XYZ file of C-alpha atoms in Angstrom:
237
model
C -0.055 0.021 0.057
C 1.236 3.456 -0.786
C 0.608 6.458 1.074
C 3.822 6.190 3.285
C 2.510 3.390 5.696
C 5.517 1.568 6.951
C 4.233 -0.490 9.679
C 2.445 -3.917 9.994
C -0.200 -4.460 7.651
C -2.707 -7.318 8.485
C -5.056 -8.869 5.923
C -8.167 -6.193 5.510
C -11.739 -6.231 5.897
C -13.367 -6.327 2.604
C -16.639 -4.514 1.857
C -18.579 -6.485 -0.975
C -21.343 -5.619 -3.341
C -23.813 -7.816 -1.406
C -23.111 -5.743 1.642
C -23.579 -2.379 -0.083
C -26.578 -3.244 -2.166
C -28.993 -1.933 0.729
C -27.651 1.253 0.582
C -26.899 2.135 -3.183
C -29.154 4.321 -5.292
C -29.423 1.410 -7.497
C -29.773 -1.784 -5.189
C -29.700 -4.138 -8.104
C -26.192 -3.097 -9.311
C -24.209 -5.990 -10.284
C -20.674 -4.575 -9.812
C -17.882 -7.020 -9.086
C -16.198 -7.483 -5.583
C -14.132 -6.182 -3.730
C -15.438 -2.701 -3.282
C -13.060 -1.226 -0.805
C -10.799 -2.347 1.948
C -10.604 -1.778 5.717
C -7.337 -2.084 7.823
C -8.396 -1.861 11.400
C -6.264 -1.423 14.617
C -2.944 -0.597 12.966
C 0.348 0.673 14.689
C 3.760 1.216 13.604
C 5.348 0.044 16.835
C 4.354 -2.043 19.976
C 4.825 1.080 22.031
C 2.245 2.978 19.908
C -0.146 -0.123 19.940
C 0.132 -0.133 23.797
C -0.652 3.698 24.009
C -3.623 3.382 21.766
C -4.931 0.633 23.716
C -4.608 2.308 27.193
C -6.268 5.351 25.760
C -9.245 3.478 23.947
C -8.254 4.605 20.543
C -7.910 2.711 17.395
C -5.978 3.978 14.074
C -7.247 2.537 10.812
C -6.794 2.929 7.061
C -9.429 2.418 4.478
C -8.808 2.227 0.874
C -11.443 2.920 -1.893
C -10.588 2.225 -5.467
C -12.248 4.686 -7.810
C -15.674 2.828 -9.081
C -18.844 3.682 -10.646
C -21.820 1.765 -8.754
C -24.345 1.808 -11.716
C -24.055 5.673 -11.759
C -23.362 6.584 -8.333
C -19.758 7.145 -6.985
C -18.295 4.361 -4.862
C -18.737 5.155 -1.207
C -18.731 3.497 2.362
C -21.649 1.906 3.832
C -22.609 4.798 6.248
C -23.020 4.734 9.977
C -23.806 6.817 12.958
C -21.903 6.621 16.582
C -23.601 6.268 19.876
C -23.512 8.742 22.736
C -20.890 8.297 25.172
C -21.551 7.591 29.035
C -22.446 11.184 29.754
C -24.744 11.685 26.587
C -22.554 13.133 23.899
C -22.089 11.200 20.741
C -18.331 9.885 20.037
C -16.588 11.859 17.137
C -14.178 10.636 14.799
C -10.956 12.338 13.145
C -10.171 11.386 9.361
C -7.164 12.447 7.186
C -7.086 12.056 3.551
C -3.598 10.563 2.993
C -4.193 10.023 -0.866
C -6.461 11.174 -3.392
C -9.889 13.353 -2.832
C -12.884 12.469 -0.566
C -16.419 13.678 -0.142
C -17.709 13.166 3.463
C -21.569 13.257 3.379
C -22.482 14.132 6.811
C -25.929 14.225 8.343
C -27.278 15.015 11.755
C -29.162 12.317 13.451
C -32.282 14.890 13.651
C -31.914 15.048 10.032
C -31.921 18.865 10.344
C -28.566 19.419 8.868
C -26.789 17.778 5.789
C -23.243 18.670 4.854
C -21.083 17.605 1.814
C -17.350 18.275 2.915
C -14.740 18.094 0.126
C -11.384 17.223 1.455
C -7.913 16.880 -0.539
C -4.972 14.834 0.246
C -3.488 16.089 3.564
C -6.735 17.684 4.595
C -8.443 16.431 7.806
C -12.131 16.117 8.768
C -13.410 15.804 12.201
C -16.922 14.123 12.289
C -18.831 15.969 15.254
C -21.036 14.280 17.683
C -24.385 13.414 16.551
C -23.651 13.136 12.927
C -23.716 9.975 10.714
C -21.439 9.907 7.963
C -20.340 8.178 4.731
C -16.984 8.769 2.562
C -17.236 8.884 -1.105
C -14.472 8.690 -3.653
C -15.392 11.009 -6.502
C -12.522 10.613 -8.586
C -12.895 8.675 -11.923
C -9.314 7.329 -11.772
C -7.573 7.714 -8.436
C -7.978 5.601 -5.290
C -8.803 7.068 -2.129
C -6.742 6.227 0.931
C -7.992 7.491 4.301
C -6.711 7.040 7.880
C -8.890 7.848 11.205
C -8.569 7.906 14.817
C -11.460 6.713 16.718
C -12.608 5.543 20.148
C -12.722 1.740 20.725
C -15.598 2.416 23.377
C -18.350 1.869 20.831
C -19.566 0.074 17.952
C -20.674 1.862 14.967
C -24.458 1.675 14.158
C -25.292 1.094 10.472
C -29.025 0.035 11.180
C -30.411 3.617 9.996
C -28.740 3.546 6.885
C -29.601 0.175 6.113
C -33.162 0.828 7.010
C -33.365 3.985 4.784
C -31.398 2.646 1.873
C -28.266 4.914 2.389
C -27.583 8.526 3.289
C -30.220 11.325 2.892
C -28.492 11.896 -0.616
C -27.082 10.061 -3.318
C -23.896 11.379 -5.062
C -24.275 10.413 -8.489
C -21.068 9.866 -10.951
C -22.296 12.845 -13.243
C -22.163 15.090 -10.241
C -25.923 15.065 -9.440
C -26.737 15.000 -5.744
C -30.111 13.295 -5.470
C -32.264 13.090 -2.780
C -33.023 9.510 -1.168
C -36.739 9.182 -1.218
C -36.857 6.993 1.674
C -36.199 10.002 3.949
C -38.725 12.600 5.201
C -38.021 16.125 4.419
C -34.404 16.992 4.970
C -32.614 20.477 4.219
C -30.407 20.812 0.803
C -26.974 19.492 1.642
C -24.434 22.359 2.441
C -21.063 22.289 0.624
C -17.951 23.071 2.267
C -13.976 22.438 1.853
C -11.681 20.996 4.786
C -8.423 22.837 4.639
C -5.183 21.354 6.343
C -4.207 23.017 9.523
C -7.283 25.705 9.521
C -10.220 26.295 11.398
C -11.039 25.571 15.116
C -9.636 21.962 15.109
C -6.061 23.151 16.642
C -3.516 20.461 17.065
C -5.818 17.741 15.755
C -5.582 18.995 12.292
C -1.992 20.575 12.396
C -0.258 17.713 10.644
C -0.464 13.758 10.374
C -3.095 12.339 12.563
C -0.583 9.487 13.345
C 1.863 11.809 14.869
C -0.732 12.487 17.389
C -0.065 9.219 18.906
C 1.312 9.713 22.532
C -0.107 13.174 22.687
C -3.446 12.437 25.134
C -4.238 16.066 25.237
C -4.679 16.412 21.417
C -6.732 13.244 21.326
C -8.980 13.245 24.495
C -11.821 14.718 22.701
C -12.400 11.365 21.012
C -13.621 9.986 23.991
C -14.728 12.788 26.195
C -16.116 15.331 23.614
C -18.502 16.824 26.212
C -15.103 18.606 27.494
C -14.145 20.205 24.070
C -17.396 21.979 22.810
C -15.253 24.786 21.306
C -13.444 22.087 19.090
C -16.635 21.455 17.123
C -17.920 25.102 16.606
C -17.344 26.253 13.311
C -16.192 23.041 11.662
C -18.945 22.574 9.605
C -19.612 26.040 8.366
C -20.041 26.832 4.697
């Protein structure tokens, strides 16, 4: 795998077309497998692995080759995060290692939908209370993403499966189509993630892997209620 990863790399989890059909714009799509690869719980050293484990964190890499899924850009399945013990949703931190990503975020109350464009080197924080999918909009470039996330929860896929995907489908011809299984939702706002800017501070100042060992920089992933200012303005147009 490219993108500078020089640590151990276990066999990936593979997302198949059978698993993805319930959330596609065309659920009859007959695309071939695999669609994308998920390398979970990575570390470059045993010391890094111990630190991550002791702080209830996990570093992952996801590889999404460019694909057209019957007129729709290839994407991840989509999920929400549950609330932590004090009632605040767990966030997540992403970095685009290679390629260009679109993150389609939607609040659990469905009163806000945001399409975030992020190029190589940019980072995106998924705020508490937002579900998300990641899209590779490139016709010819593989998307490689890293993420840091709490290990204190399991992702919740059920609402995306029940409602046949996110509130909108991002099509290969550039259209953004409303998913008719949803009630009325606002139009998708668009914004761009820029490396090192905004209120994300140290979390987006450089490679997110370099934050391993920095408890203060990553504590928000388990205790977001203590860092409300971190999320202010992250999703402004």
